[in-house]
mmCIF file of C-alpha atoms and ligand atoms in Angstrom:
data_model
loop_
_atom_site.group_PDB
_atom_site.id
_atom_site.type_symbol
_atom_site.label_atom_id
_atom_site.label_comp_id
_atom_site.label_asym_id
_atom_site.label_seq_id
_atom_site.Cartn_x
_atom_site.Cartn_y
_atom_site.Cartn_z
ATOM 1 C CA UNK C 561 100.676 123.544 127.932
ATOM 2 C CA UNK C 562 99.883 122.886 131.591
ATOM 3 C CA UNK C 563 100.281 118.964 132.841
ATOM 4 C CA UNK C 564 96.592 118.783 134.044
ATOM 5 C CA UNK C 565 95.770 118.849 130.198
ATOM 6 C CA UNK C 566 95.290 115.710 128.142
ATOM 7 C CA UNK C 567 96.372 116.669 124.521
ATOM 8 C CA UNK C 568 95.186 114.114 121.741
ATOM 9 C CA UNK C 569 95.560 117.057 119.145
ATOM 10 C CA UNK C 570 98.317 115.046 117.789
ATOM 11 C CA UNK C 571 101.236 112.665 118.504
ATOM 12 C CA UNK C 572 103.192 115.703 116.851
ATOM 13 C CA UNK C 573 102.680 117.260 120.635
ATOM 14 C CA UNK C 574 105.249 114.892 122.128
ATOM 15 C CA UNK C 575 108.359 116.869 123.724
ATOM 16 C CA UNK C 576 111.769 115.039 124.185
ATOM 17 C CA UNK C 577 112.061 112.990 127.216
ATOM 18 C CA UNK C 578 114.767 114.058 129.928
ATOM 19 C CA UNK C 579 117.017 110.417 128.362
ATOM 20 C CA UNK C 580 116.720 111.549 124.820
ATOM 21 C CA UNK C 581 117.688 115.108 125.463
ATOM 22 C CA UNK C 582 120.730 114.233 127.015
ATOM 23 C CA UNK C 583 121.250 111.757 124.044
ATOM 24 C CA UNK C 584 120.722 114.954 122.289
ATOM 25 C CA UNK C 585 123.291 116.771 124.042
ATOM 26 C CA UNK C 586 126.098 114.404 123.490
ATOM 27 C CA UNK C 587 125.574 113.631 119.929
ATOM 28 C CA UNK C 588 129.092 113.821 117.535
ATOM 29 C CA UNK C 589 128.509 116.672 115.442
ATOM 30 C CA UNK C 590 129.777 117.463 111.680
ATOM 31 C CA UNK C 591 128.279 119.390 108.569
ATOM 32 C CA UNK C 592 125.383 117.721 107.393
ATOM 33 C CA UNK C 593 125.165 119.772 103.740
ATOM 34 C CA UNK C 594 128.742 118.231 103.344
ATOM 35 C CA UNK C 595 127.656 114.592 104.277
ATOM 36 C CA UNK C 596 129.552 115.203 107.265
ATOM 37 C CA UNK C 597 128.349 114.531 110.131
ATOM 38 C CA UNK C 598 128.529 110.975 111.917
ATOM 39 C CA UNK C 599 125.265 110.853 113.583
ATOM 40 C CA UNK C 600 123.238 111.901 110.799
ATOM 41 C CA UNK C 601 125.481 109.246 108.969
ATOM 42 C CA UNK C 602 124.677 106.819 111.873
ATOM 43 C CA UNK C 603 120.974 107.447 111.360
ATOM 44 C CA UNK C 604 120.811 107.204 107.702
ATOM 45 C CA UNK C 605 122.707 104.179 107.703
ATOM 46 C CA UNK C 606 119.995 102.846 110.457
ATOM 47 C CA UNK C 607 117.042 103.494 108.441
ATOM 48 C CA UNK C 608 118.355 102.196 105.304
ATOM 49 C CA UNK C 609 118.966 98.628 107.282
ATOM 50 C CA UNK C 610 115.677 99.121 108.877
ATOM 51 C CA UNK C 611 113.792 99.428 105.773
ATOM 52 C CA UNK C 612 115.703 97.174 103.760
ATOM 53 C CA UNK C 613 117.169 99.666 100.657
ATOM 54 C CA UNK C 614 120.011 100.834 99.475
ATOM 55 C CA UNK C 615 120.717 104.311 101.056
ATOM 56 C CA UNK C 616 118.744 107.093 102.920
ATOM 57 C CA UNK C 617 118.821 110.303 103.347
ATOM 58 C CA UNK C 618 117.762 112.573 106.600
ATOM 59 C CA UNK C 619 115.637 115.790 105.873
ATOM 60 C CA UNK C 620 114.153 118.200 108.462
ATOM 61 C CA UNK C 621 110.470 116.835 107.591
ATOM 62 C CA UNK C 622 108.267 114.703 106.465
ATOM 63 C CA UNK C 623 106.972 117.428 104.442
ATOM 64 C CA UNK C 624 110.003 117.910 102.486
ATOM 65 C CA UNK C 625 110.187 113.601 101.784
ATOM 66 C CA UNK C 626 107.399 114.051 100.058
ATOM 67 C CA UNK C 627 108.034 117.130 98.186
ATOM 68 C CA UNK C 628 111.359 116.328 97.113
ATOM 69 C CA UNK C 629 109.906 112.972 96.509
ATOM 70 C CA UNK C 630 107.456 114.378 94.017
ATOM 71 C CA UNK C 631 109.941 116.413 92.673
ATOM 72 C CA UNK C 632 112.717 113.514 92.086
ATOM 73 C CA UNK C 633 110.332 111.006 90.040
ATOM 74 C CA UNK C 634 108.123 113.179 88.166
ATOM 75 C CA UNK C 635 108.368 115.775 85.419
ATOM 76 C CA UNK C 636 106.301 118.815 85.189
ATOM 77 C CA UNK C 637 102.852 117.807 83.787
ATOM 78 C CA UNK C 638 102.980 114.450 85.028
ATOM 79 C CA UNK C 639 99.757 112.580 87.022
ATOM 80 C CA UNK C 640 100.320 112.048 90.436
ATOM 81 C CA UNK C 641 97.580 109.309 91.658
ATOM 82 C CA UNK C 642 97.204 109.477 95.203
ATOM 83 C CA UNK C 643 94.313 108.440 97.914
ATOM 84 C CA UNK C 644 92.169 111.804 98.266
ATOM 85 C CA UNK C 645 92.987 112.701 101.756
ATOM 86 C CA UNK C 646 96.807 112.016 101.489
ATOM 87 C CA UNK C 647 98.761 114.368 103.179
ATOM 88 C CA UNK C 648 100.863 115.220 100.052
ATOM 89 C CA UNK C 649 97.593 116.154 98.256
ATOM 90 C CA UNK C 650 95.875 117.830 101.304
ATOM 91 C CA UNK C 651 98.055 119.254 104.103
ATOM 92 C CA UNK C 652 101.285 120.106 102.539
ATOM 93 C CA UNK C 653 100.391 123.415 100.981
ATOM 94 C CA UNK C 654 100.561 122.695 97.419
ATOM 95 C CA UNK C 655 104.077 121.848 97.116
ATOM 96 C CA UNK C 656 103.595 119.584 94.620
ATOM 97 C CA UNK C 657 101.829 121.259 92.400
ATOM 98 C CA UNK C 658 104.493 123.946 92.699
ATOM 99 C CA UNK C 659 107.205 122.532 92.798
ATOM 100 C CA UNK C 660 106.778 120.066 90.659
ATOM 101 C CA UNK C 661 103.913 121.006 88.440
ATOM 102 C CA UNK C 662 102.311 117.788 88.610
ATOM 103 C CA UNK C 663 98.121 117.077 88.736
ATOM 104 C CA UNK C 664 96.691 115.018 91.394
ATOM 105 C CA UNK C 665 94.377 112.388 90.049
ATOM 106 C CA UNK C 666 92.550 111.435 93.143
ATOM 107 C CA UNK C 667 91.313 108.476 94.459
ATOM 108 C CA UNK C 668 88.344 108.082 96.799
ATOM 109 C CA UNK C 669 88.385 106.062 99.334
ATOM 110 C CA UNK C 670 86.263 104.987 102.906
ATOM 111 C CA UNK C 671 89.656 104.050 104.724
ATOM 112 C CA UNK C 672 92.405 105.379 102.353
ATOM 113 C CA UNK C 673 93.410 102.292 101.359
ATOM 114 C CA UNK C 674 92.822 101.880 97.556
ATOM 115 C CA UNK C 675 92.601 98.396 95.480
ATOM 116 C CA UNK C 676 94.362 97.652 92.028
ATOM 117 C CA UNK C 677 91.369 97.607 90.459
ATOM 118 C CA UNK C 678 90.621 101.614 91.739
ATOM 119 C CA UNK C 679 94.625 102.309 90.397
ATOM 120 C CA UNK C 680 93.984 100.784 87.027
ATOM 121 C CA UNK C 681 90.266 102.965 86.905
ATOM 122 C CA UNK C 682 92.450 106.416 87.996
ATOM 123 C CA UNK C 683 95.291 105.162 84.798
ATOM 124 C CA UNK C 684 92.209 105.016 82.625
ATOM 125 C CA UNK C 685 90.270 108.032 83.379
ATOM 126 C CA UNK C 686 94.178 110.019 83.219
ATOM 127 C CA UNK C 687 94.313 108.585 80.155
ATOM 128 C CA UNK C 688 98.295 106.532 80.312
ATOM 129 C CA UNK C 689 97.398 105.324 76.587
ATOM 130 C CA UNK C 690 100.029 107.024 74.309
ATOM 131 C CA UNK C 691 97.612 109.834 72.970
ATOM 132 C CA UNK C 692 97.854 113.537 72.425
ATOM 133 C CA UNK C 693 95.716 114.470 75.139
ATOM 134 C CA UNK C 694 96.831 112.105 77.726
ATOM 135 C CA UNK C 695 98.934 112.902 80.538
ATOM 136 C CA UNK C 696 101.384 110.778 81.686
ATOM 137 C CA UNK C 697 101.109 109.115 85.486
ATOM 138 C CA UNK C 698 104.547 109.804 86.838
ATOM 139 C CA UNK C 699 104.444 108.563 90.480
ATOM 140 C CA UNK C 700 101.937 106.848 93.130
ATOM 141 C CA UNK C 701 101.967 107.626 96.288
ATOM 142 C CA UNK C 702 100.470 105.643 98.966
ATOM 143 C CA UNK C 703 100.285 106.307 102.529
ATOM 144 C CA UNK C 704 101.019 103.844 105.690
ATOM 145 C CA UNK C 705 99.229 104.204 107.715
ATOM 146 C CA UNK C 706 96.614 106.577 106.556
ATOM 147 C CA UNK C 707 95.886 109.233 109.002
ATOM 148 C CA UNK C 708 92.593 110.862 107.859
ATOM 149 C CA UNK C 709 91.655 106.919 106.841
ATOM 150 C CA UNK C 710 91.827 106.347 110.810
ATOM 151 C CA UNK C 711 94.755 105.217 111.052
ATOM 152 C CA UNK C 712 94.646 102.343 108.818
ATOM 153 C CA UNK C 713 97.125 100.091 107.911
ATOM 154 C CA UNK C 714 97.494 99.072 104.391
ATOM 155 C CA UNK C 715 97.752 94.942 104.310
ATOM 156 C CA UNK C 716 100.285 93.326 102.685
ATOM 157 C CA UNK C 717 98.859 91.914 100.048
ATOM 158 C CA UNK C 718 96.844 95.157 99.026
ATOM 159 C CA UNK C 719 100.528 97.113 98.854
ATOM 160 C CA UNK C 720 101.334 93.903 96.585
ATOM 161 C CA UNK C 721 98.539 94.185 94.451
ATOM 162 C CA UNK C 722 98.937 98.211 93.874
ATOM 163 C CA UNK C 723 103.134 97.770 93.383
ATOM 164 C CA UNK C 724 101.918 94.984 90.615
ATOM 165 C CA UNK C 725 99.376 97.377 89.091
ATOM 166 C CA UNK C 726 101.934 101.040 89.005
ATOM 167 C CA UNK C 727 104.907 98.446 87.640
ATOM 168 C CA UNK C 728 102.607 97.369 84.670
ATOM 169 C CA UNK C 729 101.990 101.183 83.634
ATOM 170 C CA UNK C 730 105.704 101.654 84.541
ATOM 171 C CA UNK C 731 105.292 103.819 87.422
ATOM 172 C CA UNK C 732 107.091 103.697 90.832
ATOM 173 C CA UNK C 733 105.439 104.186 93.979
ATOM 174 C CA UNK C 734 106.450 106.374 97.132
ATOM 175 C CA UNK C 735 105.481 105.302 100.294
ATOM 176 C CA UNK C 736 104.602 108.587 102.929
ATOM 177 C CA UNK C 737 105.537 106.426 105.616
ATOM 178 C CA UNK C 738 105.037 109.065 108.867
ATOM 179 C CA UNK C 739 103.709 106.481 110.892
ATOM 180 C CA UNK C 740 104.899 103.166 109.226
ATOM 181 C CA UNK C 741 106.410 101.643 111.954
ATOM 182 C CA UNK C 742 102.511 102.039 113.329
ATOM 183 C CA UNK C 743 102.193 99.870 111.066
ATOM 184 C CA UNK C 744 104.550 97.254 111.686
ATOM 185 C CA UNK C 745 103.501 97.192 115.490
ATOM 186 C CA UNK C 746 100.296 96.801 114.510
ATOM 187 C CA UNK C 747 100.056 94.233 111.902
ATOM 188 C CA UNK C 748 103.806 92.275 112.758
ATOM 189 C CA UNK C 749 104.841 92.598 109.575
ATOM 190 C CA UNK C 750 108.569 94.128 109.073
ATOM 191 C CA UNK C 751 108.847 97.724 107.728
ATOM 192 C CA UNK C 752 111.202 96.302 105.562
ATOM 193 C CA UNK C 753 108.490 94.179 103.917
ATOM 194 C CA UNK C 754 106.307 97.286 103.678
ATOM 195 C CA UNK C 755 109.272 99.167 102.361
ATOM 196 C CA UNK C 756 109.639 96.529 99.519
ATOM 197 C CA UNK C 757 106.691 97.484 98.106
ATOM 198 C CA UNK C 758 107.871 101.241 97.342
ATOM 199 C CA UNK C 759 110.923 102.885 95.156
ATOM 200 C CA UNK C 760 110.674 105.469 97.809
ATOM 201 C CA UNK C 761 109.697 105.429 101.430
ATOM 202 C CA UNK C 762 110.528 107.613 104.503
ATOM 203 C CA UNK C 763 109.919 107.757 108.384
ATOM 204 C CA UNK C 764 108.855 110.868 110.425
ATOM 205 C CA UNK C 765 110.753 110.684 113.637
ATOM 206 C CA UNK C 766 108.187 113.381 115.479
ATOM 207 C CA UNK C 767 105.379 110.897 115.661
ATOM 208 C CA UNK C 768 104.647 108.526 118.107
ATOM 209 C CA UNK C 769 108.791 107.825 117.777
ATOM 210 C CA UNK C 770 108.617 111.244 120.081
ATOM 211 C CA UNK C 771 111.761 113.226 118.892
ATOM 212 C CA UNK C 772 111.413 116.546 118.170
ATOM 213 C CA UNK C 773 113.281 116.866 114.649
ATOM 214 C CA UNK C 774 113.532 114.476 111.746
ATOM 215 C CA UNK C 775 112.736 112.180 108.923
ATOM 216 C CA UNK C 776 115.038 109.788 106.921
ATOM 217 C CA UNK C 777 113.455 109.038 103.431
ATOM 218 C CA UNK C 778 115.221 105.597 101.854
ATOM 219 C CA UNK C 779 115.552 104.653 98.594
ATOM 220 C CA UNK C 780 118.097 103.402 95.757
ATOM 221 C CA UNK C 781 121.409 105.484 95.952
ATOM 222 C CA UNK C 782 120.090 106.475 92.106
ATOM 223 C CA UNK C 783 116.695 108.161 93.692
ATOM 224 C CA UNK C 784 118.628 109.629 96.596
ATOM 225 C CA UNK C 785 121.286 111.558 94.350
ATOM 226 C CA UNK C 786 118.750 113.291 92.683
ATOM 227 C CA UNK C 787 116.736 113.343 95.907
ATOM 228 C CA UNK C 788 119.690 115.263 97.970
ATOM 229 C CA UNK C 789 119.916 118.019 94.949
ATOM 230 C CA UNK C 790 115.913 119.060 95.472
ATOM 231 C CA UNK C 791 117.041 118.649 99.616
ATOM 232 C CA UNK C 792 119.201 121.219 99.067
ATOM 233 C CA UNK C 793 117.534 123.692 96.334
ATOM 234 C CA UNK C 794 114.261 123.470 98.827
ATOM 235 C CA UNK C 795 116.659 124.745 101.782
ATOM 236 C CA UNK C 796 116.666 121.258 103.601
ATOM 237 C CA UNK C 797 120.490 121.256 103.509
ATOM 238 C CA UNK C 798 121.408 121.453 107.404
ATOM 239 C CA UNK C 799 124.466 121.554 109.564
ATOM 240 C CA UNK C 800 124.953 120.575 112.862
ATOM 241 C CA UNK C 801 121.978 118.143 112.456
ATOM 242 C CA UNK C 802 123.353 115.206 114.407
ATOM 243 C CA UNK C 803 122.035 116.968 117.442
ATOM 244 C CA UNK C 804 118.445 116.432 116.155
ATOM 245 C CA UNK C 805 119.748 112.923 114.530
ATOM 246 C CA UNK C 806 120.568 111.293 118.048
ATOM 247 C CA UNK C 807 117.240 112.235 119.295
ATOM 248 C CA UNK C 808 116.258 109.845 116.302
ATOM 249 C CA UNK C 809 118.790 107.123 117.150
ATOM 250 C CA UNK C 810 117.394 107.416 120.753
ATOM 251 C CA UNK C 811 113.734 107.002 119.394
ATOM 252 C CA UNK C 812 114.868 103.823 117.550
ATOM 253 C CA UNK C 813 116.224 101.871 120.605
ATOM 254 C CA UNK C 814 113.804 103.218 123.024
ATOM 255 C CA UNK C 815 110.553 104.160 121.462
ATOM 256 C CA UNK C 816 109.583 101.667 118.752
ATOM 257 C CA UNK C 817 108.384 98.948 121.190
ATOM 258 C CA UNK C 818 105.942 100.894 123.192
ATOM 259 C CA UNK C 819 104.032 101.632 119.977
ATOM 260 C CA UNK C 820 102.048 99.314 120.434
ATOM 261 C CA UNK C 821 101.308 100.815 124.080
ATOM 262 C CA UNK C 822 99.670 103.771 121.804
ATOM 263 C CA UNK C 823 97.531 101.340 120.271
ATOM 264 C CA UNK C 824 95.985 99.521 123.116
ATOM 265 C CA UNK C 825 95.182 102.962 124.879
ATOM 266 C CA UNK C 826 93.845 103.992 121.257
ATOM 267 C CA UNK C 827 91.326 100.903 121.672
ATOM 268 C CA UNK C 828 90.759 102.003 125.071
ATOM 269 C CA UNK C 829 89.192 105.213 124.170
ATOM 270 C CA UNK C 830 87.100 103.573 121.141
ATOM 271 C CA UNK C 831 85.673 101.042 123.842
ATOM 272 C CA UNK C 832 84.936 103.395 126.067
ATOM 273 C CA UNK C 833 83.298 106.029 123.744
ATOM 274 C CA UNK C 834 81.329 103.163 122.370
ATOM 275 C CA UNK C 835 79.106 103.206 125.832
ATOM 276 C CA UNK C 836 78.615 106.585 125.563
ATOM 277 C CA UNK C 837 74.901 107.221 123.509
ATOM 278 C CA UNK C 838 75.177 109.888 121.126
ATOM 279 C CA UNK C 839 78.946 109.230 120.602
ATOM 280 C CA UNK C 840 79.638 107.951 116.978
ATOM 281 C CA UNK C 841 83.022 106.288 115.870
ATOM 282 C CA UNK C 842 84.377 106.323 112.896
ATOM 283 C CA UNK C 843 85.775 102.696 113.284
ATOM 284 C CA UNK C 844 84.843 100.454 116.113
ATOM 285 C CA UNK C 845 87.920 99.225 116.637
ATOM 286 C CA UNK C 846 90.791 101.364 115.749
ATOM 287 C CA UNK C 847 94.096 99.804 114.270
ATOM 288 C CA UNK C 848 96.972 102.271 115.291
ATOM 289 C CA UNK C 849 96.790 105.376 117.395
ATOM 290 C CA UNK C 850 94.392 107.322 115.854
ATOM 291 C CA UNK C 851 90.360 107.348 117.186
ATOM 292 C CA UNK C 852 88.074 109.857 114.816
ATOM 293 C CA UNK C 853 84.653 110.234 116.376
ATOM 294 C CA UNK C 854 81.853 112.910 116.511
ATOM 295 C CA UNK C 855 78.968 113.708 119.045
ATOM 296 C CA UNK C 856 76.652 114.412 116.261
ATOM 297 C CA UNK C 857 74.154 112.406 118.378
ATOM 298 C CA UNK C 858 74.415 115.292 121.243
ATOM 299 C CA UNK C 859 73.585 117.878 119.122
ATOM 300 C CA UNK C 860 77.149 118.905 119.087
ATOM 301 C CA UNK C 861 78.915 119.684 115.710
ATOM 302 C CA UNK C 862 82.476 119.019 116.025
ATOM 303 C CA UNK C 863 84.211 122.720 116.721
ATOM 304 C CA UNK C 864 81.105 123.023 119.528
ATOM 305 C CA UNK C 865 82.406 119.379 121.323
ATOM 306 C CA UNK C 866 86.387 120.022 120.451
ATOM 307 C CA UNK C 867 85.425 123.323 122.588
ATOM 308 C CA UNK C 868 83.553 121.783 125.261
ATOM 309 C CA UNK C 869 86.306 119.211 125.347
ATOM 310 C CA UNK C 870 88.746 121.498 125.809
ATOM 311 C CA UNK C 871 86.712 123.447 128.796
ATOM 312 C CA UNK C 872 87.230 120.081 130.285
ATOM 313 C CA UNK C 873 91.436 120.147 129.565
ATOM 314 C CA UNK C 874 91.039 117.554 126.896
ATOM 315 C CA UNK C 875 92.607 118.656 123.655
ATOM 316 C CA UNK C 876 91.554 117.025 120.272
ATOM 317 C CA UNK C 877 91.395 118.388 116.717
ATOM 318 C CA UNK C 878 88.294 118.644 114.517
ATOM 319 C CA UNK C 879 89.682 117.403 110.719
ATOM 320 C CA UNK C 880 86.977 116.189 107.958
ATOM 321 C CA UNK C 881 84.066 116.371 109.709
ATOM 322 C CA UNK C 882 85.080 114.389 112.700
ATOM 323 C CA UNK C 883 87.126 114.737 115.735
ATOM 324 C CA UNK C 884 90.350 112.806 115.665
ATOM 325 C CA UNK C 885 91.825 111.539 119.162
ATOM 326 C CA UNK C 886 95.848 110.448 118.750
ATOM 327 C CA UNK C 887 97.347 108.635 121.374
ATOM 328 C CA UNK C 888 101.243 109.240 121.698
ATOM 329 C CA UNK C 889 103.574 108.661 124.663
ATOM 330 C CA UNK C 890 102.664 111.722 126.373
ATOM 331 C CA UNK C 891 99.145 109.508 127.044
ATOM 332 C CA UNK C 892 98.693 107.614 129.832
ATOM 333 C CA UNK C 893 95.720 105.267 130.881
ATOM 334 C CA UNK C 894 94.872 107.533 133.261
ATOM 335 C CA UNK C 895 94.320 110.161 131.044
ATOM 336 C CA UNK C 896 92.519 108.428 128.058
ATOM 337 C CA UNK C 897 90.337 107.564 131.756
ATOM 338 C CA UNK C 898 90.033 111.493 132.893
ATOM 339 C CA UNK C 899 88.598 111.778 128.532
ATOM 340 C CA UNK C 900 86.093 109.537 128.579
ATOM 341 C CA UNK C 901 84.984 110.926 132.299
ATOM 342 C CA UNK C 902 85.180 114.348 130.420
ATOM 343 C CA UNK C 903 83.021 112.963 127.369
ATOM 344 C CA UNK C 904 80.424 111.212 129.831
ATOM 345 C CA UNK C 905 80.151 114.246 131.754
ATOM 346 C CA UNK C 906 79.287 116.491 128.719
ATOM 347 C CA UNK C 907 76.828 113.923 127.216
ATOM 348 C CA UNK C 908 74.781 113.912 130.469
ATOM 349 C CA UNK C 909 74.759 117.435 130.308
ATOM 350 C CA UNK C 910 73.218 117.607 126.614
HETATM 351 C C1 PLP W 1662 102.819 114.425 109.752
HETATM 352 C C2 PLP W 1662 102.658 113.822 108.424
HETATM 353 C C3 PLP W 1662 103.419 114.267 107.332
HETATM 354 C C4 PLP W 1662 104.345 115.449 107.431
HETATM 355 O O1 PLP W 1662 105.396 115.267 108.313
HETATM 356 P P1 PLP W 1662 106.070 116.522 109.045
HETATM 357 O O2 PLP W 1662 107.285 115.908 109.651
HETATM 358 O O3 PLP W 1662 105.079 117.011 110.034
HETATM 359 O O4 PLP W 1662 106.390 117.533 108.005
HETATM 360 C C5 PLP W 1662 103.243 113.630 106.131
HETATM 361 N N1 PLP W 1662 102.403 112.609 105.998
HETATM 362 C C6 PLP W 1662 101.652 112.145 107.017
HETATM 363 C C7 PLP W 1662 100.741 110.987 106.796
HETATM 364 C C8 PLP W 1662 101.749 112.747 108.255
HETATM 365 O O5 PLP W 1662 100.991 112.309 109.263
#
């Protein structure tokens, strides 16, 4: 990708700074399949302290948290009730259903946050009552913070109130936590107090944490025995992994405090696209890194303006009918500047 373009495609796009490759390069190495290897220890240790639980356990994705997730608290046939857009109902290729041969029982949502009173209507229409035709729920999942919501952080007290609801029915709740510590830096409350909230939760380290390998899912050291079984049936058993894992450690002491850096050039962009006439947001004022808008008012659908943007070296994707904008630490203020020049400059042109 050449410098001169500003890529808000996704804070996925972030490469390894010069510090955490050399952190990289002199990580202490063992076999990771064998629970060998110190720095993936030294992670896992990290995360677990981090997020308050028990244990955790370091996969290659977030993808495979929540498919071995899925896999390690549900039986085939089981209900898993999830927000609609979730990633592990939308974007992760049907791995639960295949793995795990569970159904989805969607809920709808504006901001993918969902109330106790929407978990208790998805129990009911699923049917929990003891019943021949009923399927059993066998996990919630929620997701913090919701990326096709906008970014949204799920309060405290909402977490609370849908932990309350899945314990009456029995049920445990996974937390996708990709971009919880978003959360944290936005809201100030501890990821451990998120955390509390699930029986499962993980982190994806190639966020905005900017490393270029790694998630750590955390848990009871009950879950995560059955959990590292599916790791290693799905192929997620690795070796010399503490190479990727110090690029993690690195992200922990040197990347969790700018977050909220992300999140005031996230607001910058939303402020500055508000001026603009024929520019819509999604939310006026976004609460992480994430800024969906379209320029439905220009005439522009959003593949024509993600094109036109990109004629301009501005790189965004086009995902549910919007365009999403994701500031990561490859962003600058300068560039979220040289995007809103580029958007001005098309809108006059329209
Ligand atoms: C990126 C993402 C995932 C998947 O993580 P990968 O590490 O890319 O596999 C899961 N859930 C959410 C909300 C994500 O944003």
């Amino acid at each position: 990708m050449p410098d001169d373009v500003v890529s808000l495609f996704s804070d996925t796009g972030t490469r390894p700074t010069a510090a955490m490759r050399a952190a990289m390069a002199a990580a202490d190495v063992g076999d990771e399949q064998e629970g060998q290897d110190p720095t993936v220890n030294r992670l896992q240790e990290r995360v677990a302290s981090l997020l308050g639980k028990e244990a955790a356990l370091w996969f290659p994705s977030g993808t495979m948290c929540n498919l071995v997730a899925v896999k390690a608290h549900t039986q085939p046939g089981d209900v898993v009730v999830a927000e609609a857009r979730a990633h592990v109902v939308r974007a992760e290729s049907g791995g639960a259903a295949l793995a795990s041969g569970v159904l989805v029982e969607p809920i709808r949502t504006e901001r993918g946050i969902f109330t106790a009173e929407e978990l208790a209507a998805a129990f009911a229409r699923i049917n929990t009552v003891p019943a021949p035709w009923g399927a059993p729920a066998g996990l919630v999942c929620v997701e913090q913070t919701h990326n096709l919501g906008g970014g949204s952080v799920w309060p405290l007290d909402a977490l609370d109130a849908v932990a309350a609801g899945a314990a009456r029915h029995g049920v445990p709740v996974h937390m996708d936590g990709a971009r919880l510590l978003n959360a944290s830096a936005a809201s100030g409350v501890p990821a451990a107090a998120f955390a509390a909230r699930a029986d499962s939760v993980w982190l994806d380290f190639t966020k905005g944490l900017g490393a270029p390998i790694g998630a750590v899912m955390a848990g009871s050291r009950e879950f995560l025995a059955r959990a590292r079984r599916y790791k290693q049936l799905f192929g997620g058993g690795m070796r010399q992994a503490g190479i990727a894992a110090a690029g993690c450690l690195h992200a922990l002491d040197h990347h969790v405090e700018r977050l909220a850096a992300d999140h005031e050039l996230a607001r910058r962009l939303a402020r500055g696209l508000a001026q603009i006439d024929g520019i819509r947001l999604g939310t006026p004022v976004p609460e992480t890194n994430i800024v969906f808008f379209d320029a439905g008012g220009l005439g522009l659908d959003t593949a024509a303006m993600a094109a036109r943007l990109a004629g301009s070296g501005v790189r965004v994707s086009a995902v549910g009918g919007w365009l999403r904008a994701v500031t990561h630490l490859d962003v600058s203020e300068a560039g979220i500047d040289r995007v809103l020049s580029a958007v001005r400059d098309i809108a006059r042109s329209c």
